[in-house]
Amino acid sequence: MSKLIGPFARRKFLSCSKIRVFEALCTDTVVTFDVVKENTLKSLSYCRFYSSEKKKTSGLTKVKSTEMTKFSHTKTEFFGVHHHFAGCSLKWTRSGNLLTSYQDIPVPLKETAKTASYLGVILAGVGVTAVIFYQVFRELFSSKSPNSVYTTSLKKCCKDPRVIDSLGEPIKGFGEETRRGRRRHVSHLFYERDGINFLRMKYYIQGSRKRGTVHLEMRENDKGDFDYRYLFVQLDDYPRNTIIIEDNRYDNQMSFDKPFDML
Amino acid sequence: MEEYAREPCPWRIVDDCGGAFTMGAIGGAIFQSIKGFRNAPSGMNRRFLGSLSAIKQRAPIIAGNFAIWGGMFSTIDCTLVHFRRKEDPWNSIISGAATGGILAARNGLPAMAGSAVIGGVLLAIIEGVGILFTRLSAEQFKPPNPTLEDPSQLGPPPGFHTQQPNY
């Protein structure tokens, strides 16, 4: 039978005088109950139950303790009260014995309310996590997310010979810089005009010689995919040359503000 | 473009290492003070003493662990930025997973895999929170009726001058 227990007994500020050890058989475990009287000044005003549970399968011993149970000074309140712990009903009799029994104790209403509130907290946590993961997956794997538009257009820019000529290889791309030195966020704006979705985006590229800014706009086509409306690189040095990689603004399908219809 | 003149990358490692150390020191001190308080013998004086000694013993260790994590993470992040030539959420997710894996290397392959998954998921969640917040704030500040001009760098539409009506 295992002796008690943890820091309390070792530090010797606790009288362990009144320890009764009981053994009871659970389904596949041996549970021993120890009772430690924790406050010697007022007799039996605090009590904590310990159980050391020996798993028969693994041979491991697990020590559990209850919440500190507080009693008033009248012993009647202490004796004869049922405590529910580790699947057992515990009852301290007047003679100083601890009775254990395995009757099912009806769960009080307070307990169910507690369980329900815990369940609510768990569900809320799971919900928030699900929303976050949904956002991450949409950002990373959808072809219409800012991140994938950035990836594909960056590839297109880096392949363009004029861009390679003026910036110099290797070319890398990045977004807006934050205070902490992160440049992951690409500034973009989704908007809608005449019932058609547009995405405008701006990010930066840097070659071995020069830097540039990429501006682009995507337009949703009939199939719901994004097409380039325009895509150009503006160099950051003085003449601020512009390299237009794609300009589909005046294709029949692409133009939304037909400037000459009014004539 | 002065604000983009300096590359953040190699310096960011030192930055992140120090930031993580501070974070670990503060968080660890708070955590250990509560833990020490609860584990100490009864009596207010002894409780505060226990809390203090727990902080002195454990908080620097936690801070150091945080600093190692932060520094390692940032190093891998910068390496990825260099080789992928691109900054995006994948960098941080991959480097989170790699950091978790490398720092658990002494515990064997299964532990490494577990830590790597935890690190990756954690960083994915952090990225997700960032994405969520930018999306929410973008929605909040969305102009109700955007009248966006095409950028002037593209020049006038083709045939704009020739087809100008003669009044």
Short mmCIF file of C-alpha atoms in Angstrom, two decimals:
data_model
loop_
_atom_site.label_atom_id
_atom_site.label_comp_id
_atom_site.label_asym_id
_atom_site.label_seq_id
_atom_site.Cartn_x
_atom_site.Cartn_y
_atom_site.Cartn_z
CA MET A 1 0.00 0.00 0.00
CA SER A 2 1.47 3.22 -1.06
CA LYS A 3 2.45 5.81 1.47
CA LEU A 4 1.56 9.41 1.03
CA ILE A 5 2.12 11.82 -0.74
CA GLY A 6 3.64 14.69 -2.49
CA PRO A 7 5.00 17.93 -1.14
CA PHE A 8 2.60 18.22 1.71
CA ALA A 9 3.86 15.31 3.69
CA ARG A 10 7.48 16.03 2.94
CA ARG A 11 7.45 19.55 4.19
CA LYS A 12 6.17 18.46 7.57
CA PHE A 13 3.86 21.30 8.23
CA LEU A 14 0.97 19.00 8.01
CA SER A 15 -0.02 16.52 10.54
CA CYS A 16 -0.75 13.26 8.88
CA SER A 17 -1.75 11.73 12.12
CA LYS A 18 -5.12 10.62 11.08
CA ILE A 19 -4.56 8.53 8.06
CA ARG A 20 -6.70 5.61 7.34
CA VAL A 21 -5.97 3.53 4.34
CA PHE A 22 -8.70 1.61 2.73
CA GLU A 23 -8.61 -0.59 -0.19
CA ALA A 24 -11.36 -1.21 -2.60
CA LEU A 25 -11.54 -2.97 -5.84
CA CYS A 26 -12.59 -1.02 -8.84
CA THR A 27 -13.21 -2.64 -12.16
CA ASP A 28 -9.60 -3.18 -13.05
CA THR A 29 -7.80 -0.95 -10.65
CA VAL A 30 -6.91 -0.98 -7.00
CA VAL A 31 -7.83 2.24 -5.34
CA THR A 32 -6.53 3.12 -1.94
CA PHE A 33 -7.93 6.06 -0.15
CA ASP A 34 -5.97 8.15 2.24
CA VAL A 35 -7.40 10.97 4.22
CA VAL A 36 -5.25 13.79 5.34
CA LYS A 37 -6.41 16.22 7.88
CA GLU A 38 -4.91 19.43 6.74
CA ASN A 39 -5.59 21.91 9.44
CA THR A 40 -4.66 20.91 12.94
CA LEU A 41 -5.74 24.10 14.64
CA LYS A 42 -9.39 23.64 14.18
CA SER A 43 -9.94 19.98 14.35
CA LEU A 44 -11.29 18.49 11.19
CA SER A 45 -12.07 21.74 9.51
CA TYR A 46 -10.30 20.91 6.27
CA CYS A 47 -9.97 17.57 4.68
CA ARG A 48 -8.52 16.33 1.46
CA PHE A 49 -8.95 12.85 0.07
CA TYR A 50 -6.15 11.20 -1.78
CA SER A 51 -6.39 8.10 -3.82
CA SER A 52 -3.53 6.21 -5.29
CA GLU A 53 -4.73 4.13 -8.10
CA LYS A 54 -2.74 1.19 -9.33
CA LYS A 55 -3.51 0.12 -12.86
CA LYS A 56 -3.37 -3.61 -13.08
CA THR A 57 -2.49 -3.57 -16.73
CA SER A 58 0.38 -1.13 -16.75
CA GLY A 59 1.41 -1.28 -13.10
CA LEU A 60 1.56 2.48 -12.91
CA THR A 61 0.43 4.25 -9.80
CA LYS A 62 -1.49 7.45 -10.15
CA VAL A 63 -2.15 9.76 -7.25
CA LYS A 64 -5.20 11.93 -7.32
CA SER A 65 -6.55 14.33 -4.78
CA THR A 66 -9.86 16.03 -4.28
CA GLU A 67 -10.46 19.66 -3.88
CA MET A 68 -9.88 20.79 -0.37
CA THR A 69 -13.20 20.26 1.30
CA LYS A 70 -14.05 22.79 3.90
CA PHE A 71 -16.26 22.07 6.84
CA SER A 72 -17.57 24.19 9.61
CA HIS A 73 -16.52 23.45 13.15
CA THR A 74 -19.49 21.40 14.05
CA LYS A 75 -18.42 17.89 13.51
CA THR A 76 -21.85 16.78 12.54
CA GLU A 77 -21.40 18.44 9.25
CA PHE A 78 -18.22 16.60 8.63
CA PHE A 79 -19.30 13.20 9.71
CA GLY A 80 -21.87 11.47 7.69
CA VAL A 81 -21.53 13.57 4.60
CA HIS A 82 -21.06 11.82 1.36
CA HIS A 83 -18.17 12.79 -0.83
CA HIS A 84 -17.90 11.67 -4.35
CA PHE A 85 -14.44 10.93 -5.54
CA ALA A 86 -12.80 8.61 -8.04
CA GLY A 87 -15.99 6.77 -8.68
CA CYS A 88 -16.54 6.02 -5.02
CA SER A 89 -18.80 7.34 -2.41
CA LEU A 90 -16.84 8.23 0.69
CA LYS A 91 -18.36 8.58 4.10
CA TRP A 92 -16.56 9.38 7.29
CA THR A 93 -18.34 7.85 10.23
CA ARG A 94 -18.30 9.10 13.78
CA SER A 95 -16.05 6.32 14.87
CA GLY A 96 -13.38 7.60 12.55
CA ASN A 97 -13.72 5.02 9.84
CA LEU A 98 -14.04 5.79 6.22
CA LEU A 99 -16.71 3.94 4.41
CA THR A 100 -16.40 3.47 0.72
CA SER A 101 -19.11 2.31 -1.51
CA TYR A 102 -19.75 2.27 -5.20
CA GLN A 103 -23.38 3.22 -5.28
CA ASP A 104 -24.33 5.56 -8.01
CA ILE A 105 -24.81 8.94 -6.54
CA PRO A 106 -27.36 11.02 -8.37
CA VAL A 107 -25.51 13.83 -10.09
CA PRO A 108 -26.73 17.14 -8.70
CA LEU A 109 -28.23 19.74 -10.96
CA LYS A 110 -25.28 22.06 -10.40
CA GLU A 111 -22.97 19.42 -11.81
CA THR A 112 -24.94 19.11 -15.04
CA ALA A 113 -24.95 22.87 -15.46
CA LYS A 114 -21.19 22.83 -15.02
CA THR A 115 -20.80 20.08 -17.57
CA ALA A 116 -23.00 21.96 -20.01
CA SER A 117 -20.98 25.13 -19.61
CA TYR A 118 -17.73 23.22 -20.14
CA LEU A 119 -19.23 21.67 -23.25
CA GLY A 120 -20.16 25.13 -24.46
CA VAL A 121 -16.61 26.37 -23.95
CA ILE A 122 -15.21 23.36 -25.79
CA LEU A 123 -17.62 23.80 -28.69
CA ALA A 124 -16.79 27.50 -28.95
CA GLY A 125 -13.09 26.67 -29.05
CA VAL A 126 -13.58 24.04 -31.72
CA GLY A 127 -15.70 26.46 -33.74
CA VAL A 128 -13.14 29.24 -33.60
CA THR A 129 -10.36 26.82 -34.57
CA ALA A 130 -12.44 25.53 -37.48
CA VAL A 131 -13.03 29.07 -38.76
CA ILE A 132 -9.31 29.85 -38.54
CA PHE A 133 -8.35 26.67 -40.37
CA TYR A 134 -10.95 27.36 -43.03
CA GLN A 135 -9.44 30.79 -43.60
CA VAL A 136 -5.93 29.35 -43.80
CA PHE A 137 -6.94 26.68 -46.29
CA ARG A 138 -8.87 29.15 -48.38
CA GLU A 139 -5.89 31.47 -48.44
CA LEU A 140 -3.41 28.75 -49.32
CA PHE A 141 -5.28 26.47 -51.67
CA SER A 142 -8.02 28.43 -53.40
CA SER A 143 -7.02 29.79 -56.79
CA LYS A 144 -8.86 33.05 -56.14
CA SER A 145 -7.17 33.92 -52.88
CA PRO A 146 -4.78 36.89 -52.73
CA ASN A 147 -1.92 34.55 -51.92
CA SER A 148 -2.32 32.40 -55.02
CA VAL A 149 -2.86 35.42 -57.27
CA TYR A 150 0.37 36.80 -55.83
CA THR A 151 2.17 33.51 -56.46
CA THR A 152 1.06 33.09 -60.07
CA SER A 153 1.58 36.72 -61.03
CA LEU A 154 5.00 36.74 -59.43
CA LYS A 155 5.96 33.74 -61.54
CA LYS A 156 4.70 35.56 -64.61
CA CYS A 157 6.71 38.67 -63.77
CA CYS A 158 9.88 36.73 -63.10
CA LYS A 159 9.61 35.00 -66.48
CA ASP A 160 9.24 38.20 -68.45
CA PRO A 161 12.54 38.98 -70.24
CA ARG A 162 12.15 42.75 -69.98
CA VAL A 163 11.69 42.50 -66.21
CA ILE A 164 14.70 40.21 -65.92
CA ASP A 165 16.75 42.63 -68.02
CA SER A 166 15.95 45.67 -65.97
CA LEU A 167 15.90 44.20 -62.47
CA GLY A 168 18.57 41.54 -62.81
CA GLU A 169 18.33 37.96 -61.63
CA PRO A 170 17.44 36.56 -59.14
CA ILE A 171 14.12 38.27 -58.54
CA LYS A 172 12.26 37.93 -55.26
CA GLY A 173 8.85 39.17 -54.26
CA PHE A 174 7.42 40.46 -51.02
CA GLY A 175 4.51 42.41 -49.64
CA GLU A 176 4.11 45.27 -47.24
CA GLU A 177 6.68 45.36 -44.48
CA THR A 178 5.42 45.34 -40.92
CA ARG A 179 7.12 46.84 -37.92
CA ARG A 180 8.54 43.44 -37.02
CA GLY A 181 10.28 42.89 -40.33
CA ARG A 182 7.64 40.62 -41.82
CA ARG A 183 6.80 41.26 -45.46
CA ARG A 184 4.21 38.57 -45.88
CA HIS A 185 1.11 40.67 -46.21
CA VAL A 186 0.34 41.68 -49.79
CA SER A 187 -1.90 44.72 -50.00
CA HIS A 188 -4.99 44.01 -52.01
CA LEU A 189 -8.57 45.13 -52.43
CA PHE A 190 -11.56 43.14 -53.53
CA TYR A 191 -14.27 45.21 -55.08
CA GLU A 192 -17.36 44.79 -57.15
CA ARG A 193 -18.58 46.85 -60.04
CA ASP A 194 -21.61 46.12 -62.17
CA GLY A 195 -21.95 42.81 -60.39
CA ILE A 196 -18.48 41.64 -61.38
CA ASN A 197 -15.77 40.91 -58.84
CA PHE A 198 -12.40 42.58 -59.19
CA LEU A 199 -9.20 42.19 -57.24
CA ARG A 200 -6.57 44.87 -57.23
CA MET A 201 -3.17 44.13 -55.78
CA LYS A 202 0.19 45.71 -55.22
CA TYR A 203 3.44 44.10 -54.16
CA TYR A 204 7.16 44.61 -54.53
CA ILE A 205 9.84 42.75 -56.41
CA GLN A 206 13.56 43.08 -56.13
CA GLY A 207 16.25 41.91 -58.47
CA SER A 208 19.98 42.08 -58.09
CA ARG A 209 20.12 45.62 -59.53
CA LYS A 210 16.80 47.35 -58.97
CA ARG A 211 13.50 47.23 -57.20
CA GLY A 212 10.07 47.52 -58.67
CA THR A 213 6.44 47.64 -57.72
CA VAL A 214 3.94 45.30 -59.33
CA HIS A 215 0.40 46.53 -59.83
CA LEU A 216 -2.25 44.21 -61.09
CA GLU A 217 -5.96 43.82 -61.36
CA MET A 218 -7.90 40.63 -61.83
CA ARG A 219 -11.38 40.34 -63.19
CA GLU A 220 -13.76 37.46 -62.71
CA ASN A 221 -14.80 35.89 -65.98
CA ASP A 222 -17.99 34.01 -66.84
CA LYS A 223 -16.66 30.75 -65.42
CA GLY A 224 -15.87 32.39 -62.10
CA ASP A 225 -12.09 32.32 -62.54
CA PHE A 226 -9.82 35.32 -62.39
CA ASP A 227 -8.25 36.80 -65.54
CA TYR A 228 -5.69 39.56 -65.67
CA ARG A 229 -7.15 42.93 -66.50
CA TYR A 230 -3.74 44.47 -66.35
CA LEU A 231 -0.38 43.58 -64.88
CA PHE A 232 2.59 45.91 -64.98
CA VAL A 233 5.85 46.52 -63.17
CA GLN A 234 6.94 50.00 -62.29
CA LEU A 235 10.62 50.40 -61.53
CA ASP A 236 11.50 52.33 -58.41
CA ASP A 237 14.48 54.30 -59.70
CA TYR A 238 14.27 57.71 -61.26
CA PRO A 239 12.65 57.54 -64.69
CA ARG A 240 10.12 55.17 -63.14
CA ASN A 241 9.83 53.14 -66.29
CA THR A 242 6.80 50.95 -66.62
CA ILE A 243 6.92 47.46 -68.04
CA ILE A 244 3.46 46.42 -69.09
CA ILE A 245 3.17 42.65 -69.05
CA GLU A 246 -0.53 42.35 -69.64
CA ASP A 247 -3.10 44.95 -70.54
CA ASN A 248 -6.47 43.49 -71.41
CA ARG A 249 -8.50 46.49 -70.40
CA TYR A 250 -9.91 47.19 -73.83
CA ASP A 251 -10.70 43.67 -74.87
CA ASN A 252 -14.40 43.37 -75.50
CA GLN A 253 -15.04 41.31 -72.47
CA MET A 254 -12.66 43.04 -70.12
CA SER A 255 -13.73 46.65 -70.33
CA PHE A 256 -16.41 47.71 -67.96
CA ASP A 257 -16.47 51.41 -68.64
CA LYS A 258 -16.96 51.49 -72.38
CA PRO A 259 -15.77 55.02 -73.03
CA PHE A 260 -17.08 55.41 -76.54
CA ASP A 261 -20.58 54.07 -76.08
CA MET A 262 -21.92 57.48 -75.31
CA LEU A 263 -21.15 58.88 -78.72
CA MET B 1 12.02 54.19 -51.23
CA GLU B 2 13.91 54.69 -47.99
CA GLU B 3 11.68 52.52 -45.87
CA TYR B 4 12.47 49.50 -48.00
CA ALA B 5 16.14 50.30 -48.21
CA ARG B 6 17.20 47.82 -45.56
CA GLU B 7 16.64 44.12 -45.88
CA PRO B 8 14.88 42.89 -42.75
CA CYS B 9 16.12 39.41 -43.01
CA PRO B 10 19.35 38.66 -41.24
CA TRP B 11 18.68 41.26 -38.54
CA ARG B 12 15.23 39.94 -37.93
CA ILE B 13 16.69 36.81 -36.34
CA VAL B 14 18.24 38.80 -33.50
CA ASP B 15 15.05 40.80 -33.20
CA ASP B 16 12.86 37.73 -32.93
CA CYS B 17 15.22 36.00 -30.54
CA GLY B 18 15.13 38.95 -28.16
CA GLY B 19 11.39 39.40 -28.54
CA ALA B 20 10.77 35.76 -27.78
CA PHE B 21 13.07 35.93 -24.75
CA THR B 22 11.16 38.89 -23.36
CA MET B 23 7.85 37.23 -24.04
CA GLY B 24 9.00 34.05 -22.32
CA ALA B 25 10.41 35.96 -19.37
CA ILE B 26 7.20 37.91 -18.79
CA GLY B 27 4.84 35.02 -19.45
CA GLY B 28 6.98 32.60 -17.50
CA ALA B 29 7.18 34.96 -14.54
CA ILE B 30 3.41 35.32 -14.43
CA PHE B 31 2.85 31.59 -14.82
CA GLN B 32 5.48 30.57 -12.29
CA SER B 33 4.35 33.16 -9.76
CA ILE B 34 0.89 31.63 -9.75
CA LYS B 35 2.25 28.11 -9.67
CA GLY B 36 4.69 28.92 -6.85
CA PHE B 37 1.95 30.65 -4.92
CA ARG B 38 -0.31 27.63 -5.12
CA ASN B 39 2.37 25.08 -4.32
CA ALA B 40 3.83 26.89 -1.34
CA PRO B 41 3.12 26.15 2.33
CA SER B 42 0.22 28.00 3.88
CA GLY B 43 0.72 31.48 5.21
CA MET B 44 0.81 34.56 3.06
CA ASN B 45 4.46 35.30 3.65
CA ARG B 46 5.57 31.83 2.73
CA ARG B 47 3.31 31.83 -0.28
CA PHE B 48 4.88 34.98 -1.67
CA LEU B 49 8.34 33.65 -0.95
CA GLY B 50 7.51 30.41 -2.74
CA SER B 51 6.16 32.38 -5.65
CA LEU B 52 9.33 34.46 -5.82
CA SER B 53 11.65 31.49 -5.66
CA ALA B 54 9.66 29.71 -8.36
CA ILE B 55 10.04 32.77 -10.60
CA LYS B 56 13.76 32.93 -9.95
CA GLN B 57 14.22 29.26 -10.66
CA ARG B 58 11.99 28.66 -13.63
CA ALA B 59 11.24 31.90 -15.50
CA PRO B 60 14.75 32.30 -17.04
CA ILE B 61 14.59 28.71 -18.29
CA ILE B 62 11.25 29.31 -19.95
CA ALA B 63 12.53 32.57 -21.42
CA GLY B 64 15.58 30.77 -22.79
CA ASN B 65 13.44 28.08 -24.37
CA PHE B 66 11.27 30.72 -25.98
CA ALA B 67 14.35 32.53 -27.27
CA ILE B 68 15.70 29.34 -28.82
CA TRP B 69 12.36 28.74 -30.50
CA GLY B 70 12.13 32.30 -31.79
CA GLY B 71 15.68 32.41 -33.05
CA MET B 72 15.46 29.03 -34.73
CA PHE B 73 12.13 29.91 -36.31
CA SER B 74 13.39 33.19 -37.67
CA THR B 75 16.58 31.62 -39.00
CA ILE B 76 14.65 28.99 -40.93
CA ASP B 77 12.17 31.61 -42.10
CA CYS B 78 14.96 33.77 -43.50
CA THR B 79 16.59 30.77 -45.14
CA LEU B 80 13.30 29.92 -46.82
CA VAL B 81 12.84 33.52 -47.95
CA HIS B 82 16.26 33.36 -49.52
CA PHE B 83 15.75 30.10 -51.35
CA ARG B 84 12.09 30.42 -52.33
CA ARG B 85 12.63 34.10 -53.27
CA LYS B 86 9.18 34.89 -52.02
CA GLU B 87 7.50 35.84 -48.77
CA ASP B 88 4.19 34.19 -48.06
CA PRO B 89 2.37 32.26 -45.32
CA TRP B 90 3.97 28.99 -46.39
CA ASN B 91 7.33 30.21 -45.16
CA SER B 92 6.18 30.62 -41.61
CA ILE B 93 4.19 27.38 -41.54
CA ILE B 94 7.10 25.38 -42.89
CA SER B 95 9.57 27.00 -40.57
CA GLY B 96 7.29 26.45 -37.59
CA ALA B 97 7.12 22.75 -38.40
CA ALA B 98 10.86 22.55 -39.02
CA THR B 99 11.64 24.35 -35.76
CA GLY B 100 9.43 22.00 -33.79
CA GLY B 101 11.07 19.04 -35.44
CA ILE B 102 14.66 20.20 -35.02
CA LEU B 103 14.28 21.20 -31.39
CA ALA B 104 12.87 17.77 -30.56
CA ALA B 105 15.65 16.00 -32.45
CA ARG B 106 17.15 14.52 -29.30
CA ASN B 107 13.93 12.71 -28.42
CA GLY B 108 13.79 10.45 -31.44
CA LEU B 109 11.90 10.40 -34.69
CA PRO B 110 8.31 9.99 -33.40
CA ALA B 111 8.74 12.90 -31.00
CA MET B 112 10.22 14.94 -33.82
CA ALA B 113 7.25 14.23 -36.04
CA GLY B 114 4.83 15.12 -33.27
CA SER B 115 6.56 18.38 -32.47
CA ALA B 116 6.81 19.25 -36.13
CA VAL B 117 3.07 18.77 -36.60
CA ILE B 118 2.33 20.82 -33.50
CA GLY B 119 4.68 23.58 -34.63
CA GLY B 120 3.18 23.68 -38.11
CA VAL B 121 -0.39 23.74 -36.86
CA LEU B 122 0.44 26.42 -34.32
CA LEU B 123 1.99 28.66 -36.93
CA ALA B 124 -0.88 27.97 -39.32
CA ILE B 125 -3.27 29.12 -36.61
CA ILE B 126 -1.22 32.26 -36.05
CA GLU B 127 -1.22 32.95 -39.79
CA GLY B 128 -4.95 32.24 -39.89
CA VAL B 129 -5.60 34.76 -37.13
CA GLY B 130 -3.59 37.30 -39.11
CA ILE B 131 -5.51 36.57 -42.30
CA LEU B 132 -8.80 36.72 -40.42
CA PHE B 133 -7.98 40.09 -38.93
CA THR B 134 -6.88 41.62 -42.22
CA ARG B 135 -10.04 40.31 -43.83
CA LEU B 136 -12.25 41.66 -41.08
CA SER B 137 -10.58 45.06 -41.07
CA ALA B 138 -10.72 45.19 -44.87
CA GLU B 139 -14.44 44.50 -44.72
CA GLN B 140 -14.85 47.21 -42.14
CA PHE B 141 -13.06 49.89 -44.13
CA LYS B 142 -14.41 48.85 -47.49
CA PRO B 143 -15.50 51.90 -49.45
CA PRO B 144 -19.21 51.52 -50.14
CA ASN B 145 -18.98 52.47 -53.78
CA PRO B 146 -15.43 52.29 -55.04
CA THR B 147 -14.69 54.44 -58.06
CA LEU B 148 -11.25 53.21 -58.88
CA GLU B 149 -9.46 54.82 -61.77
CA ASP B 150 -7.14 52.73 -63.83
CA PRO B 151 -3.54 53.58 -62.98
CA SER B 152 -2.11 56.34 -65.16
CA GLN B 153 1.09 54.37 -65.75
CA LEU B 154 -0.73 52.25 -68.30
CA GLY B 155 -1.30 55.22 -70.57
CA PRO B 156 -4.47 56.21 -72.39
CA PRO B 157 -6.66 53.60 -74.06
CA PRO B 158 -5.61 52.66 -77.57
CA GLY B 159 -7.12 54.91 -80.18
CA PHE B 160 -8.11 57.46 -77.61
CA HIS B 161 -6.70 60.42 -79.52
CA THR B 162 -7.69 59.34 -82.98
CA GLN B 163 -11.29 58.69 -82.15
CA GLN B 164 -11.78 61.91 -80.24
CA PRO B 165 -15.03 63.45 -81.49
CA ASN B 166 -14.72 66.76 -83.32
CA TYR B 167 -17.13 69.21 -81.86
#
